[in-house]
Amino acid sequence: TMNAPRPNSLYNSDIWEYLDNTFFTLLDENVQNIINQVNIHGNKKIFLLSYDELGFAGIEDMSDSHAPLAYFNGASSAKRIAYYNGSAYDWWMGSQRIEHGTAGGVSIVSYYYGYVTSSGSSGITSWSSSVSGIRPAFIIPSTTLVDNSNNIVA
């Protein structure tokens, strides 16, 4: 869930805590050692992909703009579908949008969070725990060799 106080709750949420302190330690130590650190809301080794990186064009958010990853660039929505126990699920992106407005002369700030739907399209929601999962991402050197069983060999 996104359990965290606002503002900027996406980057201070339980998800980021899990990525930094639990998920990373689940990886083999050899993998941990070759993961590149990136500057995404602080220096991170594990992160969530943004609208841009997932190939969703023309959606403004607070994430740093990045080019679409080759895997998702021009891809059908099917490449964005995530499965858990054989069923497709929604999953959180690393994208957040804040909108400012007024209602009855009172300033209002609304927070929205990006997610990928179970059909692979983009979604956006206000504070919600209904989105089911995450797809952590990390960067390893392009020279890394991986065998057919997804083991790092060199």
PDB file of C-alpha atoms in Angstrom:
ATOM      1  CA  THR A   1       0.000   0.000   0.000  1.00  0.00           C
ATOM      2  CA  MET A   2       0.924   3.632  -0.163  1.00  0.00           C
ATOM      3  CA  ASN A   3       0.673   4.045   3.627  1.00  0.00           C
ATOM      4  CA  ALA A   4       2.527   7.283   4.303  1.00  0.00           C
ATOM      5  CA  PRO A   5       1.752  10.868   5.256  1.00  0.00           C
ATOM      6  CA  ARG A   6       1.334  13.489   2.558  1.00  0.00           C
ATOM      7  CA  PRO A   7       2.839  15.452   0.869  1.00  0.00           C
ATOM      8  CA  ASN A   8       5.115  13.589  -1.487  1.00  0.00           C
ATOM      9  CA  SER A   9       3.775  10.340  -0.114  1.00  0.00           C
ATOM     10  CA  LEU A  10       4.791   8.156  -3.037  1.00  0.00           C
ATOM     11  CA  TYR A  11       8.454   8.631  -2.242  1.00  0.00           C
ATOM     12  CA  ASN A  12       7.998   8.249   1.513  1.00  0.00           C
ATOM     13  CA  SER A  13       5.654   5.274   1.343  1.00  0.00           C
ATOM     14  CA  ASP A  14       5.811   1.715   2.589  1.00  0.00           C
ATOM     15  CA  ILE A  15       6.665   0.715  -0.978  1.00  0.00           C
ATOM     16  CA  TRP A  16       9.956   2.636  -0.990  1.00  0.00           C
ATOM     17  CA  GLU A  17      10.755   1.332   2.468  1.00  0.00           C
ATOM     18  CA  TYR A  18      10.179  -2.226   1.195  1.00  0.00           C
ATOM     19  CA  LEU A  19      12.291  -1.687  -1.941  1.00  0.00           C
ATOM     20  CA  ASP A  20      15.211  -0.224  -0.001  1.00  0.00           C
ATOM     21  CA  ASN A  21      15.199  -2.467   3.057  1.00  0.00           C
ATOM     22  CA  THR A  22      13.588  -5.776   2.095  1.00  0.00           C
ATOM     23  CA  PHE A  23      13.489  -6.406  -1.653  1.00  0.00           C
ATOM     24  CA  PHE A  24      17.126  -5.447  -2.246  1.00  0.00           C
ATOM     25  CA  THR A  25      18.306  -7.915   0.418  1.00  0.00           C
ATOM     26  CA  LEU A  26      16.368 -10.729  -1.292  1.00  0.00           C
ATOM     27  CA  LEU A  27      18.639 -10.460  -4.322  1.00  0.00           C
ATOM     28  CA  ASP A  28      21.761 -12.582  -4.562  1.00  0.00           C
ATOM     29  CA  GLU A  29      24.796 -10.717  -3.215  1.00  0.00           C
ATOM     30  CA  ASN A  30      26.492 -10.947  -6.634  1.00  0.00           C
ATOM     31  CA  VAL A  31      23.511  -9.140  -8.166  1.00  0.00           C
ATOM     32  CA  GLN A  32      23.416  -6.540  -5.376  1.00  0.00           C
ATOM     33  CA  ASN A  33      27.078  -5.731  -6.055  1.00  0.00           C
ATOM     34  CA  ILE A  34      26.603  -4.908  -9.755  1.00  0.00           C
ATOM     35  CA  ILE A  35      23.387  -2.874  -9.547  1.00  0.00           C
ATOM     36  CA  ASN A  36      23.974   0.760 -10.507  1.00  0.00           C
ATOM     37  CA  GLN A  37      22.779   3.487  -8.171  1.00  0.00           C
ATOM     38  CA  VAL A  38      20.528   6.085  -9.818  1.00  0.00           C
ATOM     39  CA  ASN A  39      19.266   9.465  -8.663  1.00  0.00           C
ATOM     40  CA  ILE A  40      15.515   8.944  -8.412  1.00  0.00           C
ATOM     41  CA  HIS A  41      14.179  10.924  -5.459  1.00  0.00           C
ATOM     42  CA  GLY A  42      17.437  10.280  -3.651  1.00  0.00           C
ATOM     43  CA  ASN A  43      20.036   7.747  -4.581  1.00  0.00           C
ATOM     44  CA  LYS A  44      18.314   4.426  -5.211  1.00  0.00           C
ATOM     45  CA  LYS A  45      19.370   1.028  -6.468  1.00  0.00           C
ATOM     46  CA  ILE A  46      15.817  -0.323  -6.715  1.00  0.00           C
ATOM     47  CA  PHE A  47      12.988   1.850  -8.061  1.00  0.00           C
ATOM     48  CA  LEU A  48       9.596   1.889  -9.763  1.00  0.00           C
ATOM     49  CA  LEU A  49       9.282   2.792 -13.433  1.00  0.00           C
ATOM     50  CA  SER A  50       7.591   6.033 -14.518  1.00  0.00           C
ATOM     51  CA  TYR A  51       5.018   6.784 -17.227  1.00  0.00           C
ATOM     52  CA  ASP A  52       7.838   7.803 -19.590  1.00  0.00           C
ATOM     53  CA  GLU A  53       9.940   4.693 -19.017  1.00  0.00           C
ATOM     54  CA  LEU A  54       6.881   2.482 -19.580  1.00  0.00           C
ATOM     55  CA  GLY A  55       6.210   4.159 -22.936  1.00  0.00           C
ATOM     56  CA  PHE A  56       3.094   6.117 -21.926  1.00  0.00           C
ATOM     57  CA  ALA A  57       3.495   9.353 -23.884  1.00  0.00           C
ATOM     58  CA  GLY A  58       2.064  12.754 -23.014  1.00  0.00           C
ATOM     59  CA  ILE A  59       1.294  12.207 -19.318  1.00  0.00           C
ATOM     60  CA  GLU A  60       2.707  14.877 -17.022  1.00  0.00           C
ATOM     61  CA  ASP A  61       3.910  13.862 -13.582  1.00  0.00           C
ATOM     62  CA  MET A  62       6.523  14.804 -10.994  1.00  0.00           C
ATOM     63  CA  SER A  63       9.009  12.107 -11.952  1.00  0.00           C
ATOM     64  CA  ASP A  64      12.128  13.032 -13.853  1.00  0.00           C
ATOM     65  CA  SER A  65      11.582  12.613 -17.582  1.00  0.00           C
ATOM     66  CA  HIS A  66      13.267   9.562 -19.043  1.00  0.00           C
ATOM     67  CA  ALA A  67      13.192   7.928 -22.429  1.00  0.00           C
ATOM     68  CA  PRO A  68      11.002   4.849 -22.798  1.00  0.00           C
ATOM     69  CA  LEU A  69      12.860   1.649 -22.068  1.00  0.00           C
ATOM     70  CA  ALA A  70      13.485  -0.336 -25.251  1.00  0.00           C
ATOM     71  CA  TYR A  71      11.342  -3.208 -23.934  1.00  0.00           C
ATOM     72  CA  PHE A  72       8.280  -0.928 -23.590  1.00  0.00           C
ATOM     73  CA  ASN A  73       8.913   1.585 -26.404  1.00  0.00           C
ATOM     74  CA  GLY A  74       6.110   1.183 -28.939  1.00  0.00           C
ATOM     75  CA  ALA A  75       5.051  -2.026 -27.222  1.00  0.00           C
ATOM     76  CA  SER A  76       1.532  -3.283 -26.875  1.00  0.00           C
ATOM     77  CA  SER A  77      -0.112  -3.101 -23.479  1.00  0.00           C
ATOM     78  CA  ALA A  78       0.499  -6.843 -23.084  1.00  0.00           C
ATOM     79  CA  LYS A  79       4.145  -6.186 -22.157  1.00  0.00           C
ATOM     80  CA  ARG A  80       2.989  -4.099 -19.203  1.00  0.00           C
ATOM     81  CA  ILE A  81       0.686  -6.734 -17.719  1.00  0.00           C
ATOM     82  CA  ALA A  82       1.964  -8.168 -14.441  1.00  0.00           C
ATOM     83  CA  TYR A  83       0.853 -11.573 -13.173  1.00  0.00           C
ATOM     84  CA  TYR A  84       0.733 -12.982  -9.670  1.00  0.00           C
ATOM     85  CA  ASN A  85      -0.311 -16.598  -9.135  1.00  0.00           C
ATOM     86  CA  GLY A  86      -1.568 -16.710 -12.724  1.00  0.00           C
ATOM     87  CA  SER A  87      -3.843 -13.650 -12.510  1.00  0.00           C
ATOM     88  CA  ALA A  88      -3.219 -10.181 -13.937  1.00  0.00           C
ATOM     89  CA  TYR A  89      -3.006  -7.414 -11.321  1.00  0.00           C
ATOM     90  CA  ASP A  90      -2.729  -3.634 -11.181  1.00  0.00           C
ATOM     91  CA  TRP A  91       0.695  -2.362 -10.096  1.00  0.00           C
ATOM     92  CA  TRP A  92       2.126   0.932  -8.908  1.00  0.00           C
ATOM     93  CA  MET A  93       4.387   3.123 -11.027  1.00  0.00           C
ATOM     94  CA  GLY A  94       6.978   5.564  -9.737  1.00  0.00           C
ATOM     95  CA  SER A  95       4.864   8.478 -10.968  1.00  0.00           C
ATOM     96  CA  GLN A  96       3.074  11.070  -8.886  1.00  0.00           C
ATOM     97  CA  ARG A  97       1.112  14.125  -9.926  1.00  0.00           C
ATOM     98  CA  ILE A  98      -0.007  17.044  -7.777  1.00  0.00           C
ATOM     99  CA  GLU A  99      -2.805  19.312  -8.965  1.00  0.00           C
ATOM    100  CA  HIS A 100      -3.633  22.711  -7.469  1.00  0.00           C
ATOM    101  CA  GLY A 101      -7.090  24.203  -7.654  1.00  0.00           C
ATOM    102  CA  THR A 102      -9.714  26.131  -5.751  1.00  0.00           C
ATOM    103  CA  ALA A 103     -13.186  25.282  -4.506  1.00  0.00           C
ATOM    104  CA  GLY A 104     -15.356  27.953  -2.938  1.00  0.00           C
ATOM    105  CA  GLY A 105     -12.370  30.284  -2.738  1.00  0.00           C
ATOM    106  CA  VAL A 106     -10.287  27.707  -0.850  1.00  0.00           C
ATOM    107  CA  SER A 107      -7.017  26.401  -2.276  1.00  0.00           C
ATOM    108  CA  ILE A 108      -7.024  22.644  -2.798  1.00  0.00           C
ATOM    109  CA  VAL A 109      -4.052  20.390  -3.464  1.00  0.00           C
ATOM    110  CA  SER A 110      -4.832  16.946  -4.880  1.00  0.00           C
ATOM    111  CA  TYR A 111      -2.356  14.069  -5.028  1.00  0.00           C
ATOM    112  CA  TYR A 112      -2.544  11.391  -7.710  1.00  0.00           C
ATOM    113  CA  TYR A 113      -0.477   8.252  -8.211  1.00  0.00           C
ATOM    114  CA  GLY A 114       0.189   6.373 -11.423  1.00  0.00           C
ATOM    115  CA  TYR A 115      -0.399   2.672 -11.844  1.00  0.00           C
ATOM    116  CA  VAL A 116      -0.632   0.117 -14.632  1.00  0.00           C
ATOM    117  CA  THR A 117      -3.964  -1.674 -14.890  1.00  0.00           C
ATOM    118  CA  SER A 118      -4.394  -5.430 -15.139  1.00  0.00           C
ATOM    119  CA  SER A 119      -4.949  -4.911 -18.890  1.00  0.00           C
ATOM    120  CA  GLY A 120      -1.635  -3.022 -19.290  1.00  0.00           C
ATOM    121  CA  SER A 121      -2.987   0.498 -19.745  1.00  0.00           C
ATOM    122  CA  SER A 122      -2.166   3.482 -17.546  1.00  0.00           C
ATOM    123  CA  GLY A 123      -4.260   4.551 -14.605  1.00  0.00           C
ATOM    124  CA  ILE A 124      -4.155   7.300 -12.034  1.00  0.00           C
ATOM    125  CA  THR A 125      -5.753   7.360  -8.639  1.00  0.00           C
ATOM    126  CA  SER A 126      -5.927   9.504  -5.553  1.00  0.00           C
ATOM    127  CA  TRP A 127      -4.838   7.971  -2.255  1.00  0.00           C
ATOM    128  CA  SER A 128      -5.789   4.310  -2.459  1.00  0.00           C
ATOM    129  CA  SER A 129      -4.678   0.918  -1.292  1.00  0.00           C
ATOM    130  CA  SER A 130      -6.621  -0.907  -4.010  1.00  0.00           C
ATOM    131  CA  VAL A 131      -3.656  -1.256  -6.360  1.00  0.00           C
ATOM    132  CA  SER A 132      -2.196  -4.676  -5.766  1.00  0.00           C
ATOM    133  CA  GLY A 133       1.474  -4.843  -6.591  1.00  0.00           C
ATOM    134  CA  ILE A 134       4.802  -3.444  -7.670  1.00  0.00           C
ATOM    135  CA  ARG A 135       7.357  -4.363 -10.333  1.00  0.00           C
ATOM    136  CA  PRO A 136      10.734  -3.314  -8.959  1.00  0.00           C
ATOM    137  CA  ALA A 137      13.346  -2.215 -11.464  1.00  0.00           C
ATOM    138  CA  PHE A 138      17.113  -1.880 -11.306  1.00  0.00           C
ATOM    139  CA  ILE A 139      19.982  -1.221 -13.686  1.00  0.00           C
ATOM    140  CA  ILE A 140      22.919  -3.543 -14.251  1.00  0.00           C
ATOM    141  CA  PRO A 141      25.866  -2.888 -16.587  1.00  0.00           C
ATOM    142  CA  SER A 142      25.106  -3.677 -20.233  1.00  0.00           C
ATOM    143  CA  THR A 143      28.172  -5.917 -20.300  1.00  0.00           C
ATOM    144  CA  THR A 144      26.631  -8.300 -17.739  1.00  0.00           C
ATOM    145  CA  LEU A 145      26.089 -11.799 -19.124  1.00  0.00           C
ATOM    146  CA  VAL A 146      22.960 -13.671 -18.082  1.00  0.00           C
ATOM    147  CA  ASP A 147      22.283 -17.337 -18.930  1.00  0.00           C
ATOM    148  CA  ASN A 148      18.961 -18.872 -20.056  1.00  0.00           C
ATOM    149  CA  SER A 149      18.005 -19.483 -16.421  1.00  0.00           C
ATOM    150  CA  ASN A 150      18.484 -15.765 -15.599  1.00  0.00           C
ATOM    151  CA  ASN A 151      21.680 -16.381 -13.643  1.00  0.00           C
ATOM    152  CA  ILE A 152      24.471 -13.835 -13.901  1.00  0.00           C
ATOM    153  CA  VAL A 153      27.504 -15.589 -15.341  1.00  0.00           C
ATOM    154  CA  ALA A 154      29.935 -12.698 -15.877  1.00  0.00           C
TER     155      ALA A 154
END
